[in-house]
PDB file of C-alpha atoms in Angstrom:
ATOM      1  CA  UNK A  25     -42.046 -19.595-190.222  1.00  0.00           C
ATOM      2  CA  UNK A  26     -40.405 -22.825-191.420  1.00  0.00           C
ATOM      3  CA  UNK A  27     -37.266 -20.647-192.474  1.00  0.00           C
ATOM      4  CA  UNK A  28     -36.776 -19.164-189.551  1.00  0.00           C
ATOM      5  CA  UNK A  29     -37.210 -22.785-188.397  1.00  0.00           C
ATOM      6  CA  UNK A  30     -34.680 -24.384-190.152  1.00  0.00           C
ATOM      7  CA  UNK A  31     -32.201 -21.430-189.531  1.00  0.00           C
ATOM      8  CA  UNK A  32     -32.479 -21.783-185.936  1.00  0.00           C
ATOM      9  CA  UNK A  33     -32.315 -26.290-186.545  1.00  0.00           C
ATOM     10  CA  UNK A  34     -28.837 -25.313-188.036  1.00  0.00           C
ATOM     11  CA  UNK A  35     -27.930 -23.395-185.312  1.00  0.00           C
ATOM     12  CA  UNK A  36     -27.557 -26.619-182.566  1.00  0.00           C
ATOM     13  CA  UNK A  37     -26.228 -30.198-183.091  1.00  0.00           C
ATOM     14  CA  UNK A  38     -27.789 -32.751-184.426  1.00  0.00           C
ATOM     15  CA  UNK A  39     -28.298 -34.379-180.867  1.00  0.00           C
ATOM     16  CA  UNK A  40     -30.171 -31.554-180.182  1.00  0.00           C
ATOM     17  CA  UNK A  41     -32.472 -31.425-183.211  1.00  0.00           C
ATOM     18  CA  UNK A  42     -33.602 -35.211-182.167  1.00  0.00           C
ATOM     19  CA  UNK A  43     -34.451 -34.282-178.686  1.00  0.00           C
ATOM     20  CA  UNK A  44     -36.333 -31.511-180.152  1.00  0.00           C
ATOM     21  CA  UNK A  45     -38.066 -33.441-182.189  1.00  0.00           C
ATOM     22  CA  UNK A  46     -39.288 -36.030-179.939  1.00  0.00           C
ATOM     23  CA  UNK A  47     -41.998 -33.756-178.011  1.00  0.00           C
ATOM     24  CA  UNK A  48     -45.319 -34.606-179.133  1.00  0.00           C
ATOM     25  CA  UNK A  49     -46.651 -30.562-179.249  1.00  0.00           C
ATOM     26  CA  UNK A  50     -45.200 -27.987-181.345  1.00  0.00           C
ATOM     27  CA  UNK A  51     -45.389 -25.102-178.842  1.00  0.00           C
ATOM     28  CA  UNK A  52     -42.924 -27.447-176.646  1.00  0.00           C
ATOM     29  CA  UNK A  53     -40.475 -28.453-179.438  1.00  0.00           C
ATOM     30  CA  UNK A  54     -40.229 -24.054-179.942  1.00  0.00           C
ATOM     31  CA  UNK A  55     -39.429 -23.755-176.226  1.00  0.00           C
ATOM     32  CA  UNK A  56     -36.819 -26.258-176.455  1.00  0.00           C
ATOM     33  CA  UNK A  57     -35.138 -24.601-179.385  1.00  0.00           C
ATOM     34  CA  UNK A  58     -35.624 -21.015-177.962  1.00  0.00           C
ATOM     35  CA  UNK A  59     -33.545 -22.572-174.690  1.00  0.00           C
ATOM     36  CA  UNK A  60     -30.995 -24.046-176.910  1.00  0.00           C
ATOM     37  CA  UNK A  61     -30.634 -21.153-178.904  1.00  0.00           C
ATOM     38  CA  UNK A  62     -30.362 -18.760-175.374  1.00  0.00           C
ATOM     39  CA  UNK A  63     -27.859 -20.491-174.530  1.00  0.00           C
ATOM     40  CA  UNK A  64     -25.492 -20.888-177.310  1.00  0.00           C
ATOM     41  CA  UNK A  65     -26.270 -17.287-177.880  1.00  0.00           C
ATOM     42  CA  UNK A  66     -24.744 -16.604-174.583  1.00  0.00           C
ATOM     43  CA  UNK A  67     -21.992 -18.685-175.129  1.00  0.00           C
ATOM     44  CA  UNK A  68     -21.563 -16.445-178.060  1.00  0.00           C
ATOM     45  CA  UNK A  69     -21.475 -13.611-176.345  1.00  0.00           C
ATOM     46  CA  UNK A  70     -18.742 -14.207-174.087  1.00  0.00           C
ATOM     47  CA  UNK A  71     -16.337 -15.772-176.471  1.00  0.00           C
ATOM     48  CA  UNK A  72     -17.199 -14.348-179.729  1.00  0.00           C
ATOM     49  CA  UNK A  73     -17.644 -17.862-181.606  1.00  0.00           C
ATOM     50  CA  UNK A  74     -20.539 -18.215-183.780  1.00  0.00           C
ATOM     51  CA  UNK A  75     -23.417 -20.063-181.619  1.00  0.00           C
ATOM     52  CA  UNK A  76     -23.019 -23.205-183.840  1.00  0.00           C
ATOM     53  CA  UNK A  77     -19.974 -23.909-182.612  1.00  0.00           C
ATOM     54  CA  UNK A  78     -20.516 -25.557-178.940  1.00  0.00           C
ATOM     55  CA  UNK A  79     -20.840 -28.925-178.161  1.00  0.00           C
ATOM     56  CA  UNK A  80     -23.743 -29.304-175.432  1.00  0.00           C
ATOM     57  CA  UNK A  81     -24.044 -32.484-173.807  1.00  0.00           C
ATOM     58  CA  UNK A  82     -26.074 -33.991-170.936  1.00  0.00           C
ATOM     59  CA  UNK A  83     -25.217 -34.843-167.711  1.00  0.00           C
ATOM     60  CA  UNK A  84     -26.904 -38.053-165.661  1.00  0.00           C
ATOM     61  CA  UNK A  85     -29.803 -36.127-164.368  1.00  0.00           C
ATOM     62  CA  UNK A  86     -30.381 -34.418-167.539  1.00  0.00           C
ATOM     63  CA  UNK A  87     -28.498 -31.086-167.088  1.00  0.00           C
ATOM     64  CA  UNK A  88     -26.585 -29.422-170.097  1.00  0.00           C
ATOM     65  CA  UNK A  89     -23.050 -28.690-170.120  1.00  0.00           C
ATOM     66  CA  UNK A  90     -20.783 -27.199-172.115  1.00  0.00           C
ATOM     67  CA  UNK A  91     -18.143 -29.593-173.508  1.00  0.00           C
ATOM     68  CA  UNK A  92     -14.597 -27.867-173.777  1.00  0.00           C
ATOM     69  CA  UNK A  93     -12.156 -28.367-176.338  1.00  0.00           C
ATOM     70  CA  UNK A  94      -8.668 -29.349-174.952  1.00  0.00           C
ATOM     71  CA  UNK A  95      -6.711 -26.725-174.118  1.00  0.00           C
ATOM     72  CA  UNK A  96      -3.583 -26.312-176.244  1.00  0.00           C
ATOM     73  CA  UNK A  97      -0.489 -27.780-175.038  1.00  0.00           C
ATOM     74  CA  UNK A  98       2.194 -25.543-176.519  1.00  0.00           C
ATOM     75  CA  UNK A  99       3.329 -22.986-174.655  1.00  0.00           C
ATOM     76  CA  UNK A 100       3.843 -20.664-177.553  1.00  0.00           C
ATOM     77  CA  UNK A 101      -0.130 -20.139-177.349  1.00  0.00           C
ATOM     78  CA  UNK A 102      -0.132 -18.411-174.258  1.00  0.00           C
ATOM     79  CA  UNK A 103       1.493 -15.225-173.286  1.00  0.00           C
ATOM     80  CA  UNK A 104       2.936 -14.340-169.714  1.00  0.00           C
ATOM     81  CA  UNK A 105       0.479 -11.124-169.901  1.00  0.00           C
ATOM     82  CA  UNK A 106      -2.363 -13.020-170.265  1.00  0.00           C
ATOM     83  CA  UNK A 107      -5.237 -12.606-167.567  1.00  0.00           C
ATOM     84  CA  UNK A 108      -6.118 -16.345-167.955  1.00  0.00           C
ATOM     85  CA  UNK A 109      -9.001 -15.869-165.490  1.00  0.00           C
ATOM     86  CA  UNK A 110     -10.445 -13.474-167.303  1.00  0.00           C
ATOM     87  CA  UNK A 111     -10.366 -15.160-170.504  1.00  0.00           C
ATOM     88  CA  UNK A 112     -13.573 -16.531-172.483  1.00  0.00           C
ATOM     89  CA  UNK A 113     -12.490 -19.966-172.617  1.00  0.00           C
ATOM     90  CA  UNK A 114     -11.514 -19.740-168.605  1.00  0.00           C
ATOM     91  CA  UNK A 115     -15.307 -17.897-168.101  1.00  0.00           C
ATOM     92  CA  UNK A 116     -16.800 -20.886-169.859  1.00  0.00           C
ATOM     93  CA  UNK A 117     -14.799 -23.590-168.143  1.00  0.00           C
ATOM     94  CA  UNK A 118     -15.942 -22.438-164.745  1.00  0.00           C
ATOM     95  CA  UNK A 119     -19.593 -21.794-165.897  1.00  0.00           C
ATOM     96  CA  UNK A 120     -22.452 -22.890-164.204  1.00  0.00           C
ATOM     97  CA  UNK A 121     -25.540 -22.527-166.173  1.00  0.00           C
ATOM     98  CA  UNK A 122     -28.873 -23.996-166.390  1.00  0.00           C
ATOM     99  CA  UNK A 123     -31.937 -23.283-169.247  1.00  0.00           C
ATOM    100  CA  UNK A 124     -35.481 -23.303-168.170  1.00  0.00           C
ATOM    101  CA  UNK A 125     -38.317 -23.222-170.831  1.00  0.00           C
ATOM    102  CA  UNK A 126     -42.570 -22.906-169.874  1.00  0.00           C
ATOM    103  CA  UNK A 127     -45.566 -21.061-171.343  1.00  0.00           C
ATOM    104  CA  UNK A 128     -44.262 -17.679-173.292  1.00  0.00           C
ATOM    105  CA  UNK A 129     -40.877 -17.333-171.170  1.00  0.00           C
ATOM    106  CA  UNK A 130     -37.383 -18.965-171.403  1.00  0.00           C
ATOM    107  CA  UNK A 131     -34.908 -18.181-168.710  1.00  0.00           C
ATOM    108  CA  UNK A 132     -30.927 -18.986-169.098  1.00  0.00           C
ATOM    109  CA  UNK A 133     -28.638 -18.080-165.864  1.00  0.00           C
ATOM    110  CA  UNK A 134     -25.204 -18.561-165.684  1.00  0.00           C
ATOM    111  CA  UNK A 135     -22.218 -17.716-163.554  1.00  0.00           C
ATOM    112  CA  UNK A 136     -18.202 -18.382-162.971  1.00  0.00           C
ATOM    113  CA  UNK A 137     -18.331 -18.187-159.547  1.00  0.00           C
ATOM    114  CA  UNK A 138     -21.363 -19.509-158.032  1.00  0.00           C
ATOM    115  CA  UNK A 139     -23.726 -22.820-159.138  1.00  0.00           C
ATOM    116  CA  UNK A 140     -27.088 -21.843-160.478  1.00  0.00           C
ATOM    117  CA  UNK A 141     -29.888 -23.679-161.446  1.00  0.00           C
ATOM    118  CA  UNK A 142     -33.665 -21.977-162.255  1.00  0.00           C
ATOM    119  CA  UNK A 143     -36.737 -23.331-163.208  1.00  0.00           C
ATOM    120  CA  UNK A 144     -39.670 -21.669-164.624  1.00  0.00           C
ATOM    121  CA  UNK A 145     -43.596 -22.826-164.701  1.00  0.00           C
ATOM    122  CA  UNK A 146     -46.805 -21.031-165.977  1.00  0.00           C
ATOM    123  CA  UNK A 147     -49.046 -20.609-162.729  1.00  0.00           C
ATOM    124  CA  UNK A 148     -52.563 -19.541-163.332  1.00  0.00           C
ATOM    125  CA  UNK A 149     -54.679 -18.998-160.715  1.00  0.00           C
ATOM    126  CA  UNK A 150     -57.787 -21.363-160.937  1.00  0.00           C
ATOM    127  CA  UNK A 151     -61.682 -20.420-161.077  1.00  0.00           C
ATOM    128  CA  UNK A 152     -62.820 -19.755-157.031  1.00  0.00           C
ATOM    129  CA  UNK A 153     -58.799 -20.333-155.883  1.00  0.00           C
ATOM    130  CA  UNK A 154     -58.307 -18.444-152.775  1.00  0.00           C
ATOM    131  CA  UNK A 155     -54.749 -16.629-152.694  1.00  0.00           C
ATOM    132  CA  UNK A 156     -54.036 -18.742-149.841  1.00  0.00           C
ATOM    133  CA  UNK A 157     -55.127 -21.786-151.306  1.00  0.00           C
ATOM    134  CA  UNK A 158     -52.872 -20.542-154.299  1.00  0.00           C
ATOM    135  CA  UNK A 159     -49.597 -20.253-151.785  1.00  0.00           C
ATOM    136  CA  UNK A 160     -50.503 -23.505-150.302  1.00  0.00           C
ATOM    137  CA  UNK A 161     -49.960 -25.341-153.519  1.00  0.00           C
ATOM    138  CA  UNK A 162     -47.018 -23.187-154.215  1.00  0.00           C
ATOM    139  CA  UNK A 163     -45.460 -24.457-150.855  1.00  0.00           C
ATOM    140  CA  UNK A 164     -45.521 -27.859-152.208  1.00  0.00           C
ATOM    141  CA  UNK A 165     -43.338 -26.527-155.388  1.00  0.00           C
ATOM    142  CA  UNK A 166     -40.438 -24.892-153.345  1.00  0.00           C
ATOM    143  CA  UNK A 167     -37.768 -25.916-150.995  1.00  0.00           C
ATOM    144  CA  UNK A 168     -37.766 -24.409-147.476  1.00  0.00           C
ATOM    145  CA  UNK A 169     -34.538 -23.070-148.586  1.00  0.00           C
ATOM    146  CA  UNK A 170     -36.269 -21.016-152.142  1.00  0.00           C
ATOM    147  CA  UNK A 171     -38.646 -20.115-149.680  1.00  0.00           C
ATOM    148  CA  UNK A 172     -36.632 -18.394-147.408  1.00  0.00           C
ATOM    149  CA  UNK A 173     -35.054 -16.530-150.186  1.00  0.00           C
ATOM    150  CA  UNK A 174     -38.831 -15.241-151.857  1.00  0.00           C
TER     151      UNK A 174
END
């Protein structure tokens, strides 16, 4: 519905809502939003701020990251006891996420101690497409490497 619209348009930045805005179908502009909102949901989750309150950004090739706020420089915010690796903020500087948005499905993968990246695509199986013929167009869509690993 458009309320549910708008909700979710105040949930990421303005920067966001533009890039959203500039795909030509609707069905695309609600993937990009469900991503968004995956993600700052997850970001969420681990820290317990509300999802509005992360500033994404881009990098050259396109990929998001999460822009951190400076950490404080008084030492009267940390305590000795303190797990610092364990921490949200920590988890979220070391994160390595990626968003991936096709068809019905978006994906969001993330880690601290590995880099990730995924990629999802609607594959439908053509009219008088041999399941070989299928795998052979596949081939063209996956590194040796992704291969190796199906």
């Amino acid at each position: 519905t458009q309320g549910e619209w708008l909700r979710a348009a105040s949930t990421v930045s303005q920067e966001e809502r533009n890039r959203i805005a500039q795909f030509m179908f609707k069905r695309d502009a609600k993937q990009s939003m469900m991503g968004r909102l995956l993600m700052r949901t997850c970001f969420s989750e681990i820290t317990g701020e509300p999802p509005h309150s992360f500033t994404l950004s881009r990098d050259k090739s396109g990929k998001p990251y999460l822009e951190l706020p400076s950490p404080p420089t008084s030492s009267s915010s940390s305590s000795p006891s303190s797990n610092a690796h364990s921490s949200p903020s920590s988890i979220l500087s070391s994160l390595s996420f990626n968003v991936s948005h096709a068809g019905d499905y978006a994906v969001f993968v993330g880690s601290d101690r590995a880099k990730v990246g995924v990629d999802v695509m609607k594959v439908e199986l053509r009219r008088n497409t041999t399941v070989p013929q299928f795998f052979s167009h596949m081939t063209r869509q996956f590194t040796e490497h992704e291969w190796k690993c199906i």
